[in-house]
């Protein structure tokens, strides 16, 4: 389609960016209209072949509401809701915990805000989030007997102790260790 190189097919994120950029076209820029048609077709095919993954969610959202058509605060809220707690992998089992992903990230930014330390902030955010989840397990969820077994399993650093734990704690132990 058009004069676009075949090598572009391998760069899904680049094509998504090109699709978003194409909405900045004016009447005298038919190349951006062609780019929108090209990327739209490719992105729809990608979504059909890769349903359910995070990239497909982002593409579907962009195809429905390009960034230039959205209100920035609502768009930010959509991304926060999409990502909140999902990265930990325990959201379904831990409906009682405080979802404070953004707050935890702000803590990590407060620790060190240098632009080149993005990976540091990700790791620190995950550690703070895990600590928050553990705090909620101890404060809200577990009984005294369950928590004593869970504490012994953590203290021993023994993944095999999983057999003696209740279901929720079985899910938490490998993440904790």
Tab-separated table of N, CA and C in Angstrom:
chain	number	residue	atom	x	y	z
A	1	UNK	N	0.849	-1.179	0.000
A	1	UNK	CA	0.000	0.000	0.000
A	1	UNK	C	0.890	1.237	0.000
A	2	UNK	N	0.709	2.104	-0.971
A	2	UNK	CA	1.476	3.338	-1.029
A	2	UNK	C	2.945	3.074	-1.263
A	3	UNK	N	3.769	4.026	-0.861
A	3	UNK	CA	5.212	3.916	-1.044
A	3	UNK	C	5.921	3.576	0.260
A	4	UNK	N	5.301	2.838	1.127
A	4	UNK	CA	5.888	2.527	2.414
A	4	UNK	C	6.697	1.243	2.324
A	5	UNK	N	7.835	1.230	3.002
A	5	UNK	CA	8.747	0.091	2.937
A	5	UNK	C	8.192	-1.104	3.692
A	6	UNK	N	8.508	-2.295	3.202
A	6	UNK	CA	8.081	-3.538	3.856
A	6	UNK	C	8.721	-3.675	5.233
A	7	UNK	N	9.898	-3.071	5.426
A	7	UNK	CA	10.591	-3.197	6.713
A	7	UNK	C	9.804	-2.552	7.849
A	8	UNK	N	8.848	-1.692	7.526
A	8	UNK	CA	8.031	-1.063	8.566
A	8	UNK	C	7.126	-2.062	9.279
A	9	UNK	N	6.800	-3.168	8.623
A	9	UNK	CA	5.882	-4.144	9.203
A	9	UNK	C	6.392	-4.728	10.521
A	10	UNK	N	7.683	-4.741	10.737
A	10	UNK	CA	8.231	-5.314	11.965
A	10	UNK	C	8.192	-4.383	13.160
A	11	UNK	N	7.922	-3.122	12.948
A	11	UNK	CA	7.961	-2.135	14.025
A	11	UNK	C	6.545	-1.688	14.378
A	12	UNK	N	5.864	-2.469	15.192
A	12	UNK	CA	4.466	-2.183	15.533
A	12	UNK	C	4.346	-0.863	16.293
A	13	UNK	N	5.241	-0.629	17.249
A	13	UNK	CA	5.172	0.613	18.017
A	13	UNK	C	5.444	1.827	17.127
A	14	UNK	N	6.380	1.673	16.189
A	14	UNK	CA	6.657	2.746	15.248
A	14	UNK	C	5.464	3.042	14.356
A	15	UNK	N	4.778	1.985	13.912
A	15	UNK	CA	3.584	2.171	13.088
A	15	UNK	C	2.457	2.821	13.885
A	16	UNK	N	2.351	2.462	15.161
A	16	UNK	CA	1.344	3.105	16.009
A	16	UNK	C	1.654	4.599	16.157
A	17	UNK	N	2.933	4.929	16.327
A	17	UNK	CA	3.325	6.341	16.416
A	17	UNK	C	3.053	7.072	15.115
A	18	UNK	N	3.331	6.422	13.982
A	18	UNK	CA	3.045	7.026	12.687
A	18	UNK	C	1.544	7.255	12.514
A	19	UNK	N	0.747	6.283	12.958
A	19	UNK	CA	-0.713	6.442	12.895
A	19	UNK	C	-1.152	7.668	13.695
A	20	UNK	N	-0.640	7.785	14.920
A	20	UNK	CA	-0.999	8.942	15.753
A	20	UNK	C	-0.530	10.245	15.116
A	21	UNK	N	0.673	10.243	14.547
A	21	UNK	CA	1.218	11.454	13.925
A	21	UNK	C	0.418	11.860	12.690
A	22	UNK	N	-0.181	10.893	12.019
A	22	UNK	CA	-0.919	11.204	10.794
A	22	UNK	C	-2.128	12.103	11.055
A	23	UNK	N	-2.559	12.200	12.282
A	23	UNK	CA	-3.704	13.056	12.598
A	23	UNK	C	-3.320	14.539	12.688
A	24	UNK	N	-2.037	14.821	12.508
A	24	UNK	CA	-1.586	16.215	12.477
A	24	UNK	C	-1.528	16.753	11.054
A	25	UNK	N	-2.057	16.005	10.104
A	25	UNK	CA	-1.970	16.410	8.699
A	25	UNK	C	-2.864	17.614	8.417
A	26	UNK	N	-2.488	18.302	7.349
A	26	UNK	CA	-3.321	19.391	6.844
A	26	UNK	C	-3.787	18.991	5.448
A	27	UNK	N	-4.550	19.843	4.805
A	27	UNK	CA	-5.092	19.507	3.490
A	27	UNK	C	-4.006	19.300	2.440
A	28	UNK	N	-2.876	19.937	2.606
A	28	UNK	CA	-1.812	19.875	1.603
A	28	UNK	C	-0.811	18.750	1.866
A	29	UNK	N	-1.139	17.794	2.722
A	29	UNK	CA	-0.217	16.714	3.068
A	29	UNK	C	-0.847	15.345	2.833
A	30	UNK	N	-1.005	14.944	1.587
A	30	UNK	CA	-1.638	13.651	1.310
A	30	UNK	C	-0.813	12.459	1.788
A	31	UNK	N	0.491	12.659	1.979
A	31	UNK	CA	1.333	11.542	2.438
A	31	UNK	C	0.901	11.093	3.835
A	32	UNK	N	0.486	12.030	4.669
A	32	UNK	CA	0.032	11.648	6.014
A	32	UNK	C	-1.315	10.937	5.961
A	33	UNK	N	-2.152	11.294	4.991
A	33	UNK	CA	-3.413	10.558	4.811
A	33	UNK	C	-3.133	9.131	4.360
A	34	UNK	N	-2.145	8.982	3.461
A	34	UNK	CA	-1.744	7.642	3.032
A	34	UNK	C	-1.154	6.864	4.202
A	35	UNK	N	-0.362	7.554	5.018
A	35	UNK	CA	0.239	6.902	6.189
A	35	UNK	C	-0.860	6.426	7.139
A	36	UNK	N	-1.892	7.221	7.330
A	36	UNK	CA	-2.994	6.832	8.208
A	36	UNK	C	-3.703	5.593	7.661
A	37	UNK	N	-3.965	5.582	6.362
A	37	UNK	CA	-4.624	4.423	5.750
A	37	UNK	C	-3.757	3.172	5.875
A	38	UNK	N	-2.462	3.327	5.572
A	38	UNK	CA	-1.525	2.205	5.636
A	38	UNK	C	-1.423	1.646	7.054
A	39	UNK	N	-1.172	2.534	8.013
A	39	UNK	CA	-0.983	2.073	9.390
A	39	UNK	C	-2.276	1.544	9.987
A	40	UNK	N	-3.396	2.163	9.665
A	40	UNK	CA	-4.687	1.703	10.183
A	40	UNK	C	-4.953	0.265	9.750
A	41	UNK	N	-4.733	-0.008	8.477
A	41	UNK	CA	-4.951	-1.359	7.960
A	41	UNK	C	-4.032	-2.357	8.647
A	42	UNK	N	-2.742	-2.009	8.753
A	42	UNK	CA	-1.782	-2.911	9.389
A	42	UNK	C	-2.124	-3.138	10.861
A	43	UNK	N	-2.441	-2.055	11.580
A	43	UNK	CA	-2.721	-2.170	13.013
A	43	UNK	C	-3.973	-3.003	13.285
A	44	UNK	N	-4.993	-2.854	12.444
A	44	UNK	CA	-6.202	-3.679	12.601
A	44	UNK	C	-5.875	-5.158	12.385
A	45	UNK	N	-5.042	-5.462	11.392
A	45	UNK	CA	-4.629	-6.850	11.162
A	45	UNK	C	-3.834	-7.385	12.349
A	46	UNK	N	-2.950	-6.542	12.893
A	46	UNK	CA	-2.145	-6.953	14.043
A	46	UNK	C	-3.046	-7.302	15.225
A	47	UNK	N	-4.045	-6.472	15.486
A	47	UNK	CA	-4.960	-6.707	16.606
A	47	UNK	C	-5.722	-8.015	16.405
A	48	UNK	N	-6.174	-8.280	15.188
A	48	UNK	CA	-6.914	-9.517	14.911
A	48	UNK	C	-6.058	-10.755	15.134
A	49	UNK	N	-4.766	-10.651	14.858
A	49	UNK	CA	-3.869	-11.796	15.009
A	49	UNK	C	-3.307	-11.924	16.420
A	50	UNK	N	-3.350	-10.861	17.212
A	50	UNK	CA	-2.719	-10.851	18.538
A	50	UNK	C	-3.670	-10.352	19.614
A	51	UNK	N	-4.880	-10.846	19.633
A	51	UNK	CA	-5.871	-10.376	20.605
A	51	UNK	C	-5.421	-10.674	22.031
A	52	UNK	N	-5.710	-9.735	22.922
A	52	UNK	CA	-5.507	-9.968	24.344
A	52	UNK	C	-4.198	-9.474	24.909
A	53	UNK	N	-3.191	-9.172	24.089
A	53	UNK	CA	-1.945	-8.699	24.695
A	53	UNK	C	-1.983	-7.183	24.886
A	54	UNK	N	-1.024	-6.657	25.638
A	54	UNK	CA	-1.030	-5.230	25.982
A	54	UNK	C	-0.926	-4.338	24.755
A	55	UNK	N	-0.106	-4.737	23.791
A	55	UNK	CA	0.045	-3.923	22.590
A	55	UNK	C	-1.273	-3.821	21.836
A	56	UNK	N	-2.010	-4.915	21.766
A	56	UNK	CA	-3.308	-4.890	21.094
A	56	UNK	C	-4.287	-3.964	21.814
A	57	UNK	N	-4.238	-3.952	23.153
A	57	UNK	CA	-5.092	-3.024	23.901
A	57	UNK	C	-4.775	-1.569	23.545
A	58	UNK	N	-3.485	-1.250	23.488
A	58	UNK	CA	-3.084	0.112	23.140
A	58	UNK	C	-3.506	0.475	21.725
A	59	UNK	N	-3.328	-0.472	20.803
A	59	UNK	CA	-3.702	-0.212	19.410
A	59	UNK	C	-5.207	-0.011	19.289
A	60	UNK	N	-5.989	-0.881	19.913
A	60	UNK	CA	-7.448	-0.720	19.872
A	60	UNK	C	-7.864	0.647	20.392
A	61	UNK	N	-7.245	1.050	21.486
A	61	UNK	CA	-7.567	2.350	22.076
A	61	UNK	C	-7.210	3.484	21.114
A	62	UNK	N	-6.047	3.386	20.480
A	62	UNK	CA	-5.614	4.428	19.549
A	62	UNK	C	-6.509	4.462	18.311
A	63	UNK	N	-6.925	3.293	17.834
A	63	UNK	CA	-7.800	3.257	16.658
A	63	UNK	C	-9.168	3.859	16.972
A	64	UNK	N	-9.610	3.667	18.211
A	64	UNK	CA	-10.910	4.213	18.608
A	64	UNK	C	-10.826	5.707	18.911
A	65	UNK	N	-9.782	6.093	19.659
A	65	UNK	CA	-9.607	7.488	20.066
A	65	UNK	C	-8.152	7.897	19.877
A	66	UNK	N	-7.780	8.443	18.727
A	66	UNK	CA	-6.404	8.934	18.558
A	66	UNK	C	-6.092	9.990	19.616
A	67	UNK	N	-4.845	10.069	20.019
A	67	UNK	CA	-4.453	10.993	21.089
A	67	UNK	C	-4.913	12.427	20.839
A	68	UNK	N	-4.892	12.857	19.585
A	68	UNK	CA	-5.260	14.236	19.277
A	68	UNK	C	-6.743	14.503	19.512
A	69	UNK	N	-7.540	13.459	19.669
A	69	UNK	CA	-8.982	13.627	19.874
A	69	UNK	C	-9.382	13.485	21.344
A	70	UNK	N	-8.428	13.236	22.211
A	70	UNK	CA	-8.765	12.958	23.609
A	70	UNK	C	-8.413	14.130	24.516
A	71	UNK	N	-9.026	14.124	25.676
A	71	UNK	CA	-8.705	15.085	26.725
A	71	UNK	C	-7.541	14.497	27.510
A	72	UNK	N	-6.435	15.244	27.657
A	72	UNK	CA	-5.232	14.668	28.280
A	72	UNK	C	-5.463	14.013	29.649
A	73	UNK	N	-6.266	14.609	30.506
A	73	UNK	CA	-6.489	14.010	31.825
A	73	UNK	C	-7.212	12.675	31.733
A	74	UNK	N	-8.198	12.583	30.861
A	74	UNK	CA	-8.930	11.338	30.709
A	74	UNK	C	-8.041	10.275	30.090
A	75	UNK	N	-7.186	10.703	29.173
A	75	UNK	CA	-6.251	9.758	28.552
A	75	UNK	C	-5.277	9.219	29.598
A	76	UNK	N	-4.763	10.099	30.435
A	76	UNK	CA	-3.858	9.665	31.498
A	76	UNK	C	-4.570	8.701	32.446
A	77	UNK	N	-5.805	9.004	32.785
A	77	UNK	CA	-6.577	8.123	33.662
A	77	UNK	C	-6.788	6.759	33.019
A	78	UNK	N	-7.017	6.725	31.700
A	78	UNK	CA	-7.182	5.445	30.998
A	78	UNK	C	-5.922	4.603	31.145
A	79	UNK	N	-4.754	5.220	30.955
A	79	UNK	CA	-3.495	4.479	31.070
A	79	UNK	C	-3.241	4.028	32.502
A	80	UNK	N	-3.560	4.873	33.461
A	80	UNK	CA	-3.372	4.496	34.870
A	80	UNK	C	-4.263	3.310	35.214
A	81	UNK	N	-5.525	3.366	34.798
A	81	UNK	CA	-6.443	2.259	35.070
A	81	UNK	C	-6.032	0.986	34.351
A	82	UNK	N	-5.476	1.124	33.156
A	82	UNK	CA	-5.021	-0.037	32.399
A	82	UNK	C	-3.889	-0.737	33.128
A	83	UNK	N	-2.975	0.048	33.660
A	83	UNK	CA	-1.753	-0.521	34.220
A	83	UNK	C	-1.845	-0.802	35.711
A	84	UNK	N	-2.789	-0.201	36.417
A	84	UNK	CA	-2.787	-0.265	37.869
A	84	UNK	C	-2.863	-1.651	38.448
A	85	UNK	N	-1.816	-2.085	39.079
A	85	UNK	CA	-1.786	-3.377	39.756
A	85	UNK	C	-1.606	-4.564	38.838
A	86	UNK	N	-1.844	-4.410	37.562
A	86	UNK	CA	-1.788	-5.549	36.642
A	86	UNK	C	-0.376	-6.097	36.526
A	87	UNK	N	0.604	-5.248	36.627
A	87	UNK	CA	1.986	-5.681	36.446
A	87	UNK	C	2.464	-6.593	37.569
A	88	UNK	N	1.854	-6.484	38.718
A	88	UNK	CA	2.247	-7.345	39.825
A	88	UNK	C	1.765	-8.765	39.582
A	89	UNK	N	0.658	-8.929	38.909
A	89	UNK	CA	0.133	-10.245	38.582
A	89	UNK	C	-0.754	-10.844	39.649
A	90	UNK	N	-1.180	-10.057	40.609
A	90	UNK	CA	-1.971	-10.592	41.710
A	90	UNK	C	-3.330	-9.916	41.860
A	91	UNK	N	-3.695	-9.079	40.926
A	91	UNK	CA	-4.916	-8.283	41.067
A	91	UNK	C	-6.151	-9.145	41.260
A	92	UNK	N	-6.267	-10.213	40.479
A	92	UNK	CA	-7.461	-11.047	40.557
A	92	UNK	C	-7.603	-11.699	41.929
A	93	UNK	N	-6.500	-12.178	42.497
A	93	UNK	CA	-6.568	-12.857	43.787
A	93	UNK	C	-6.642	-11.891	44.970
A	94	UNK	N	-6.133	-10.689	44.784
A	94	UNK	CA	-6.019	-9.753	45.905
A	94	UNK	C	-6.927	-8.538	45.708
A	95	UNK	N	-8.211	-8.782	45.692
A	95	UNK	CA	-9.148	-7.685	45.463
A	95	UNK	C	-9.192	-6.704	46.636
A	96	UNK	N	-8.660	-7.080	47.776
A	96	UNK	CA	-8.734	-6.251	48.968
A	96	UNK	C	-7.576	-5.264	49.104
A	97	UNK	N	-6.534	-5.398	48.289
A	97	UNK	CA	-5.360	-4.568	48.530
A	97	UNK	C	-5.503	-3.165	47.953
A	98	UNK	N	-4.725	-2.251	48.517
A	98	UNK	CA	-4.737	-0.855	48.087
A	98	UNK	C	-3.962	-0.736	46.777
A	99	UNK	N	-4.616	-0.285	45.730
A	99	UNK	CA	-3.977	-0.120	44.435
A	99	UNK	C	-3.333	1.261	44.399
A	100	UNK	N	-2.060	1.307	44.706
A	100	UNK	CA	-1.353	2.585	44.835
A	100	UNK	C	-0.159	2.660	43.888
A	101	UNK	N	-0.308	2.151	42.688
A	101	UNK	CA	0.807	2.097	41.756
A	101	UNK	C	1.369	3.484	41.461
A	102	UNK	N	0.514	4.443	41.193
A	102	UNK	CA	0.991	5.792	40.856
A	102	UNK	C	1.665	6.418	42.076
A	103	UNK	N	1.067	6.258	43.228
A	103	UNK	CA	1.673	6.800	44.449
A	103	UNK	C	3.043	6.172	44.703
A	104	UNK	N	3.147	4.866	44.487
A	104	UNK	CA	4.424	4.184	44.681
A	104	UNK	C	5.465	4.677	43.682
A	105	UNK	N	5.035	4.956	42.453
A	105	UNK	CA	5.964	5.493	41.459
A	105	UNK	C	6.456	6.877	41.882
A	106	UNK	N	5.566	7.704	42.415
A	106	UNK	CA	5.967	9.043	42.872
A	106	UNK	C	7.016	8.920	43.977
A	107	UNK	N	6.880	7.932	44.843
A	107	UNK	CA	7.900	7.688	45.867
A	107	UNK	C	9.254	7.421	45.214
A	108	UNK	N	9.247	6.588	44.166
A	108	UNK	CA	10.518	6.262	43.509
A	108	UNK	C	11.108	7.482	42.801
A	109	UNK	N	10.251	8.344	42.261
A	109	UNK	CA	10.744	9.575	41.639
A	109	UNK	C	11.366	10.463	42.706
A	110	UNK	N	10.763	10.477	43.885
A	110	UNK	CA	11.320	11.250	44.987
A	110	UNK	C	12.680	10.729	45.439
A	111	UNK	N	12.907	9.422	45.258
A	111	UNK	CA	14.199	8.845	45.642
A	111	UNK	C	15.295	9.276	44.683
A	112	UNK	N	14.992	9.268	43.379
A	112	UNK	CA	15.958	9.730	42.389
A	112	UNK	C	15.242	10.021	41.084
A	113	UNK	N	15.273	11.257	40.668
A	113	UNK	CA	14.495	11.669	39.495
A	113	UNK	C	15.335	11.852	38.240
A	114	UNK	N	16.578	11.402	38.251
A	114	UNK	CA	17.409	11.560	37.049
A	114	UNK	C	16.783	10.788	35.889
A	115	UNK	N	16.694	11.421	34.721
A	115	UNK	CA	16.021	10.779	33.580
A	115	UNK	C	16.611	9.432	33.173
A	116	UNK	N	17.897	9.226	33.363
A	116	UNK	CA	18.528	7.975	32.928
A	116	UNK	C	18.311	6.817	33.902
A	117	UNK	N	17.581	7.038	34.981
A	117	UNK	CA	17.377	5.988	35.982
A	117	UNK	C	15.955	5.426	35.948
A	118	UNK	N	15.385	5.309	34.763
A	118	UNK	CA	14.023	4.782	34.611
A	118	UNK	C	13.889	3.360	35.127
A	119	UNK	N	14.879	2.510	34.853
A	119	UNK	CA	14.810	1.123	35.339
A	119	UNK	C	14.869	1.064	36.862
A	120	UNK	N	15.678	1.927	37.463
A	120	UNK	CA	15.735	2.012	38.924
A	120	UNK	C	14.351	2.316	39.483
A	121	UNK	N	13.666	3.302	38.882
A	121	UNK	CA	12.340	3.681	39.368
A	121	UNK	C	11.332	2.549	39.196
A	122	UNK	N	11.442	1.790	38.101
A	122	UNK	CA	10.540	0.656	37.898
A	122	UNK	C	10.740	-0.395	38.980
A	123	UNK	N	11.992	-0.718	39.271
A	123	UNK	CA	12.280	-1.738	40.285
A	123	UNK	C	11.829	-1.272	41.664
A	124	UNK	N	12.123	-0.029	41.991
A	124	UNK	CA	11.723	0.507	43.294
A	124	UNK	C	10.198	0.550	43.406
A	125	UNK	N	9.510	0.939	42.327
A	125	UNK	CA	8.045	0.964	42.334
A	125	UNK	C	7.488	-0.433	42.585
A	126	UNK	N	8.054	-1.435	41.940
A	126	UNK	CA	7.609	-2.812	42.158
A	126	UNK	C	7.860	-3.250	43.592
A	127	UNK	N	9.012	-2.893	44.143
A	127	UNK	CA	9.325	-3.268	45.524
A	127	UNK	C	8.366	-2.603	46.512
A	128	UNK	N	8.086	-1.328	46.293
A	128	UNK	CA	7.156	-0.623	47.176
A	128	UNK	C	5.754	-1.206	47.031
A	129	UNK	N	5.356	-1.540	45.796
A	129	UNK	CA	4.027	-2.129	45.570
A	129	UNK	C	3.914	-3.481	46.264
A	130	UNK	N	4.949	-4.296	46.165
A	130	UNK	CA	4.942	-5.595	46.833
A	130	UNK	C	4.853	-5.421	48.351
A	131	UNK	N	5.575	-4.438	48.864
A	131	UNK	CA	5.516	-4.161	50.301
A	131	UNK	C	4.106	-3.742	50.710
A	132	UNK	N	3.451	-2.935	49.891
A	132	UNK	CA	2.083	-2.512	50.168
A	132	UNK	C	1.135	-3.707	50.180
A	133	UNK	N	1.304	-4.595	49.208
A	133	UNK	CA	0.456	-5.792	49.150
A	133	UNK	C	0.682	-6.661	50.384
A	134	UNK	N	1.932	-6.873	50.748
A	134	UNK	CA	2.220	-7.670	51.947
A	134	UNK	C	1.627	-7.019	53.198
A	135	UNK	N	1.737	-5.715	53.282
A	135	UNK	CA	1.155	-5.006	54.418
A	135	UNK	C	-0.352	-5.232	54.487
A	136	UNK	N	-1.013	-5.199	53.327
A	136	UNK	CA	-2.456	-5.424	53.298
A	136	UNK	C	-2.813	-6.872	53.647
A	137	UNK	N	-1.981	-7.804	53.231
A	137	UNK	CA	-2.226	-9.202	53.591
A	137	UNK	C	-2.182	-9.351	55.106
A	138	UNK	N	-1.202	-8.734	55.722
A	138	UNK	CA	-1.074	-8.832	57.183
A	138	UNK	C	-2.157	-8.034	57.915
A	139	UNK	N	-2.486	-6.851	57.420
A	139	UNK	CA	-3.430	-5.986	58.124
A	139	UNK	C	-4.896	-6.343	57.884
A	140	UNK	N	-5.228	-6.812	56.693
A	140	UNK	CA	-6.630	-6.940	56.315
A	140	UNK	C	-7.063	-8.384	56.123
A	141	UNK	N	-6.228	-9.185	55.513
A	141	UNK	CA	-6.720	-10.450	54.998
A	141	UNK	C	-6.523	-11.652	55.918
A	142	UNK	N	-5.297	-11.890	56.338
A	142	UNK	CA	-4.975	-13.163	56.984
A	142	UNK	C	-5.417	-13.283	58.422
A	143	UNK	N	-5.648	-14.541	58.814
A	143	UNK	CA	-5.880	-14.833	60.228
A	143	UNK	C	-4.527	-14.974	60.909
A	144	UNK	N	-4.508	-14.957	62.230
A	144	UNK	CA	-3.253	-15.046	62.962
A	144	UNK	C	-2.503	-16.332	62.621
A	145	UNK	N	-3.210	-17.475	62.565
A	145	UNK	CA	-2.567	-18.751	62.263
A	145	UNK	C	-1.973	-18.765	60.854
A	146	UNK	N	-2.741	-18.250	59.875
A	146	UNK	CA	-2.253	-18.208	58.491
A	146	UNK	C	-1.025	-17.317	58.376
A	147	UNK	N	-1.058	-16.192	59.062
A	147	UNK	CA	0.051	-15.251	58.979
A	147	UNK	C	1.306	-15.773	59.656
A	148	UNK	N	1.131	-16.541	60.723
A	148	UNK	CA	2.298	-17.153	61.365
A	148	UNK	C	2.972	-18.154	60.422
A	149	UNK	N	2.163	-18.968	59.730
A	149	UNK	CA	2.721	-19.908	58.740
A	149	UNK	C	3.393	-19.156	57.589
A	150	UNK	N	2.762	-18.100	57.125
A	150	UNK	CA	3.302	-17.312	56.020
A	150	UNK	C	4.626	-16.663	56.427
A	151	UNK	N	4.685	-16.113	57.637
A	151	UNK	CA	5.906	-15.484	58.134
A	151	UNK	C	7.032	-16.508	58.246
A	152	UNK	N	6.727	-17.697	58.755
A	152	UNK	CA	7.746	-18.754	58.853
A	152	UNK	C	8.264	-19.137	57.463
A	153	UNK	N	7.369	-19.214	56.485
A	153	UNK	CA	7.778	-19.568	55.117
A	153	UNK	C	8.686	-18.488	54.528
A	154	UNK	N	8.355	-17.232	54.773
A	154	UNK	CA	9.197	-16.143	54.264
A	154	UNK	C	10.543	-16.143	54.975
A	155	UNK	N	10.522	-16.288	56.301
A	155	UNK	CA	11.771	-16.289	57.064
A	155	UNK	C	12.699	-17.421	56.649
A	156	UNK	N	12.143	-18.562	56.287
A	156	UNK	CA	12.971	-19.721	55.920
A	156	UNK	C	13.490	-19.645	54.490
A	157	UNK	N	12.938	-18.744	53.672
A	157	UNK	CA	13.292	-18.624	52.253
A	157	UNK	C	13.110	-19.958	51.538
A	158	UNK	N	12.108	-20.697	51.923
A	158	UNK	CA	11.882	-22.032	51.382
A	158	UNK	C	10.613	-22.040	50.535
A	159	UNK	N	10.778	-22.170	49.234
A	159	UNK	CA	9.630	-22.212	48.334
A	159	UNK	C	8.818	-23.479	48.566
A	160	UNK	N	9.451	-24.528	49.065
A	160	UNK	CA	8.737	-25.780	49.328
A	160	UNK	C	7.734	-25.645	50.474
A	161	UNK	N	7.838	-24.590	51.270
A	161	UNK	CA	6.892	-24.354	52.353
A	161	UNK	C	5.520	-23.975	51.818
A	162	UNK	N	5.418	-23.831	50.537
A	162	UNK	CA	4.158	-23.442	49.893
A	162	UNK	C	3.042	-24.448	50.168
A	163	UNK	N	3.409	-25.719	50.365
A	163	UNK	CA	2.405	-26.765	50.594
A	163	UNK	C	1.638	-26.587	51.893
A	164	UNK	N	2.223	-25.899	52.853
A	164	UNK	CA	1.563	-25.739	54.143
A	164	UNK	C	0.754	-24.448	54.251
A	165	UNK	N	0.671	-23.695	53.155
A	165	UNK	CA	-0.001	-22.396	53.194
A	165	UNK	C	-1.395	-22.438	52.582
A	166	UNK	N	-2.287	-21.554	53.034
A	166	UNK	CA	-3.595	-21.402	52.386
A	166	UNK	C	-3.419	-20.886	50.955
A	167	UNK	N	-4.472	-20.972	50.160
A	167	UNK	CA	-4.401	-20.677	48.726
A	167	UNK	C	-3.811	-19.299	48.417
A	168	UNK	N	-4.311	-18.246	49.048
A	168	UNK	CA	-3.826	-16.905	48.748
A	168	UNK	C	-2.346	-16.780	49.070
A	169	UNK	N	-1.947	-17.317	50.184
A	169	UNK	CA	-0.553	-17.223	50.586
A	169	UNK	C	0.340	-18.053	49.663
A	170	UNK	N	-0.207	-19.114	49.081
A	170	UNK	CA	0.540	-19.885	48.089
A	170	UNK	C	0.888	-19.007	46.898
A	171	UNK	N	-0.041	-18.155	46.498
A	171	UNK	CA	0.213	-17.254	45.371
A	171	UNK	C	1.234	-16.172	45.742
A	172	UNK	N	1.228	-15.726	46.985
A	172	UNK	CA	2.100	-14.653	47.415
A	172	UNK	C	3.532	-15.102	47.647
A	173	UNK	N	3.762	-16.317	48.120
A	173	UNK	CA	5.106	-16.737	48.515
A	173	UNK	C	6.112	-16.680	47.366
A	174	UNK	N	5.842	-17.233	46.185
A	174	UNK	CA	6.845	-17.142	45.119
A	174	UNK	C	7.161	-15.707	44.711
A	175	UNK	N	6.165	-14.832	44.746
A	175	UNK	CA	6.396	-13.433	44.408
A	175	UNK	C	7.263	-12.777	45.460
A	176	UNK	N	7.055	-13.140	46.711
A	176	UNK	CA	7.793	-12.557	47.815
A	176	UNK	C	9.255	-13.006	47.824
A	177	UNK	N	9.463	-14.280	47.568
A	177	UNK	CA	10.825	-14.799	47.589
A	177	UNK	C	11.515	-14.458	46.289
